Coordinates of C-alpha atoms in Angstrom, one line a residue:
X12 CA 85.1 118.5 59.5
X13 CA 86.8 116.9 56.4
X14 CA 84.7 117.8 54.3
X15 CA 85.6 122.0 55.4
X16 CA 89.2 120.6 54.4
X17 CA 87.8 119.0 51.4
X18 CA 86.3 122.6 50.5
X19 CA 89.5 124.7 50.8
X20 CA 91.2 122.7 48.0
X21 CA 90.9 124.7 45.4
X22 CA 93.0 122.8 42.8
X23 CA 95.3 120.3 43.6
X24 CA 98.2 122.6 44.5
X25 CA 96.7 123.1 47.8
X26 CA 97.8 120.0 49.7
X27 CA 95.7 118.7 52.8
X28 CA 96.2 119.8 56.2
X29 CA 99.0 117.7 57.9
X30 CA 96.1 116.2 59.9
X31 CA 95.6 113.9 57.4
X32 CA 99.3 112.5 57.8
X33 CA 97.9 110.1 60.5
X34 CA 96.4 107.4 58.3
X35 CA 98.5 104.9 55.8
X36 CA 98.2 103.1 53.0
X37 CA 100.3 100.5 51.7
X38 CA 100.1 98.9 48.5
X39 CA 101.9 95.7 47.6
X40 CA 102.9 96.4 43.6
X41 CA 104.2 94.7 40.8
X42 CA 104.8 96.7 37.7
X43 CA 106.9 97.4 34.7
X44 CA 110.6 98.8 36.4
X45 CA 110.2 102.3 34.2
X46 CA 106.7 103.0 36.0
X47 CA 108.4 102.2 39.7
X48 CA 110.7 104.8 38.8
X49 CA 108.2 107.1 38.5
X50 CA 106.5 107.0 41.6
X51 CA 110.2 106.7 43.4
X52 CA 110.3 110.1 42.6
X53 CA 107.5 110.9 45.4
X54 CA 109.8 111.9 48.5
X55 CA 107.2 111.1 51.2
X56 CA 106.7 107.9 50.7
X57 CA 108.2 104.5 51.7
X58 CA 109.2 101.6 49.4
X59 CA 110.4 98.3 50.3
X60 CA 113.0 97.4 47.1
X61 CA 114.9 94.6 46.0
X62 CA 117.0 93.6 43.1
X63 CA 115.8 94.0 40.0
X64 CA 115.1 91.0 37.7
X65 CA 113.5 89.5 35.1
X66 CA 111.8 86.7 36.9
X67 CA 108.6 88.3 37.3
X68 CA 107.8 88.2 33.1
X69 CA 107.0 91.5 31.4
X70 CA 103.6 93.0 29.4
X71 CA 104.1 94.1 25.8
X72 CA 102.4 97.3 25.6
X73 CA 99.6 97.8 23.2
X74 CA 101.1 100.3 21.1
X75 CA 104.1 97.5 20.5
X76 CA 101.2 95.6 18.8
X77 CA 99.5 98.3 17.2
X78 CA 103.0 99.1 15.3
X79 CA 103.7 96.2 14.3
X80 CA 106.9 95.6 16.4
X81 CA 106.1 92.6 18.5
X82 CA 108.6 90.5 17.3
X83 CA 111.3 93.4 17.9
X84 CA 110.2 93.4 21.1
X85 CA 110.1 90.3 22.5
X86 CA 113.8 89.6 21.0
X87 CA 114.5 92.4 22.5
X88 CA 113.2 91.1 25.4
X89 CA 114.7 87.8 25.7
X90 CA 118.4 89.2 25.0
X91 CA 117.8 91.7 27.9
X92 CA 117.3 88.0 30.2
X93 CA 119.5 86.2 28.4
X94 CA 122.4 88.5 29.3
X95 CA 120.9 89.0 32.8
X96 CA 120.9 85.4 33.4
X97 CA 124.7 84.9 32.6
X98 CA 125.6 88.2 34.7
X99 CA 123.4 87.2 37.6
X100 CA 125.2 84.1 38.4
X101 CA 128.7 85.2 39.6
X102 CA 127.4 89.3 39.9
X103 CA 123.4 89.7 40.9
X104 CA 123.8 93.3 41.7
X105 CA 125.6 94.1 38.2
X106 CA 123.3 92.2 36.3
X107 CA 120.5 94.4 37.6
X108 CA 122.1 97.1 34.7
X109 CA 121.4 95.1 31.7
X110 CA 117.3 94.7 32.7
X111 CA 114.9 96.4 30.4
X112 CA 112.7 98.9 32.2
X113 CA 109.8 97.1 30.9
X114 CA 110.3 94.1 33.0
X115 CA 108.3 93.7 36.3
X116 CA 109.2 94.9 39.7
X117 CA 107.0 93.9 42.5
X118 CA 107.8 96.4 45.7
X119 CA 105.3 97.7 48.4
X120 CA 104.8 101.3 48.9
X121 CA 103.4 103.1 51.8
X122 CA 102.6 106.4 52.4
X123 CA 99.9 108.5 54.5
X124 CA 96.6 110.2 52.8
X125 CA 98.2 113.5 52.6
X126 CA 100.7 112.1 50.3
X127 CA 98.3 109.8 48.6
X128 CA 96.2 113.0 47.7
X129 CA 99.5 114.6 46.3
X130 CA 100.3 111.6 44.5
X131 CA 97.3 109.9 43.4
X132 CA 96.2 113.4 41.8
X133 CA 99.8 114.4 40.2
X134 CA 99.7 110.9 38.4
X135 CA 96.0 110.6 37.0
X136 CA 96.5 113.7 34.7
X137 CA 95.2 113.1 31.8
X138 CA 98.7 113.4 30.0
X139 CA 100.2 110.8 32.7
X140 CA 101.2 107.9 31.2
X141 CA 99.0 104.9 31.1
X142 CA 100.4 102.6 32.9
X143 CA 100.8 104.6 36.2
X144 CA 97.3 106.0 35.9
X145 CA 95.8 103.1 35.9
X146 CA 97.6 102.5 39.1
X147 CA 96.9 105.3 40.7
X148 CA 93.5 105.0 40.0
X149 CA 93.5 101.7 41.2
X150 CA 95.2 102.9 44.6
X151 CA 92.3 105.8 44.9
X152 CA 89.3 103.0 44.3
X153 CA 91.6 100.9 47.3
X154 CA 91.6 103.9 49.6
X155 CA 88.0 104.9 48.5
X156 CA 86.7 101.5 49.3
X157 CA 88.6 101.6 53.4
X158 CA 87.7 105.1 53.7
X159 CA 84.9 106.5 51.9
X160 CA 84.8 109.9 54.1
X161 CA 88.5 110.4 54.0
X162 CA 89.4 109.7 50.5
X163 CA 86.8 113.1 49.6
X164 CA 90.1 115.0 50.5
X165 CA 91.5 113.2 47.1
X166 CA 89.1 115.6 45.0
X167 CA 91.2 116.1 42.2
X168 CA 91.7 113.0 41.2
X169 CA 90.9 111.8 37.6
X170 CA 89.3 108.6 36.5
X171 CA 88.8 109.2 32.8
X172 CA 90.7 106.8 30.5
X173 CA 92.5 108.6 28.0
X174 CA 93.9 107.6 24.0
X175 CA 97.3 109.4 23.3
X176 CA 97.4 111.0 27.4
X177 CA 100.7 113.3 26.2
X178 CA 99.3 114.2 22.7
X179 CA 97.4 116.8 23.9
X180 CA 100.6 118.0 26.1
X181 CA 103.0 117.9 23.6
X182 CA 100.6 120.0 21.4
X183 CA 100.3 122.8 23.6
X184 CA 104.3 122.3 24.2
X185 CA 105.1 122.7 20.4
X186 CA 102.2 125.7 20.0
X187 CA 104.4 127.4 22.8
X188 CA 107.6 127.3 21.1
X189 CA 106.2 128.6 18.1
X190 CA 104.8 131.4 19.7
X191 CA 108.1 131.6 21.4
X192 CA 110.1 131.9 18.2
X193 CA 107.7 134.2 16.6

């Protein structure tokens, strides 16, 4: 029977019967703030929140590094807790507005398969950013390791790793608007 579900999906467009709105997932995250944004936007899904902070360290990415900006970072990093710390202490919930997105955020999500599928699909494109790729990857291994026979339905899900995901986007963007002004 799933797998005559699995077969009318013809791209991922074509979302799963509501039948598979029965069975949840929930994932206990902790991620750059900027990425948790991200999957906020998905509608269906439950999130259990709380203040934002910079208690729970952040990852340089590599391209930081690999440009040479390190330093830049991290003081940019440190001034973005430094002011936190002083705001926190007579206003926590103003002090959430001077955080850097690249701090982490731990939060649980939960959601049922049907919205897994449209998720877990939507944010493994190849020109998805890294970060929440990988996650959503992660999430898909998690679901495929509990249910093996249901997480078929999640066909269109990719677990290629990708150099410069957008480039290729943003190529086909700019080759547009040429064509467009043409």
């Amino acid at each position: 029977m799933i797998k005559t579900f699995r077969d009318l999906r013809k791209n991922r467009r074509h979302r799963p019967s509501r039948a598979f709105e029965s069975v949840y997932y929930t994932f206990d995250l902790l991620n750059n703030f900027g990425m948790f944004r991200d999957f906020h936007r998905h509608r269906a899904l439950t999130l259990e929140r709380q203040f934002l902070t910079t208690d729970h360290g952040y990852n340089m990415p590599e391209e930081i590094k690999i440009l040479g900006i390190d330093k830049e970072f991290k003081e940019c990093m440190d001034m973005s807790k430094n002011s936190f710390d002083k705001i926190r202490k007579k206003y926590p919930e103003q002090g959430q507005y001077v955080v850097n997105f690249a701090y982490n955020y731990p939060y649980f999500m939960k959601f049922n398969l049907r919205e897994a599928c449209h998720l877990i699909e939507l944010r493994t494109v190849p020109q998805g950013h890294a970060d929440y790729r990988q996650v959503a990857q992660e999430m898909y291994q998690q679901i495929n390791k509990v249910h093996p026979n249901l997480s078929t339905i999640i066909k269109f899900v990719d677990l290629k790793k990708y150099d410069l995901e957008r480039f290729e986007s943003e190529k086909r963007t700019e080759e547009k608007r040429k064509r467009l002004k043409n």
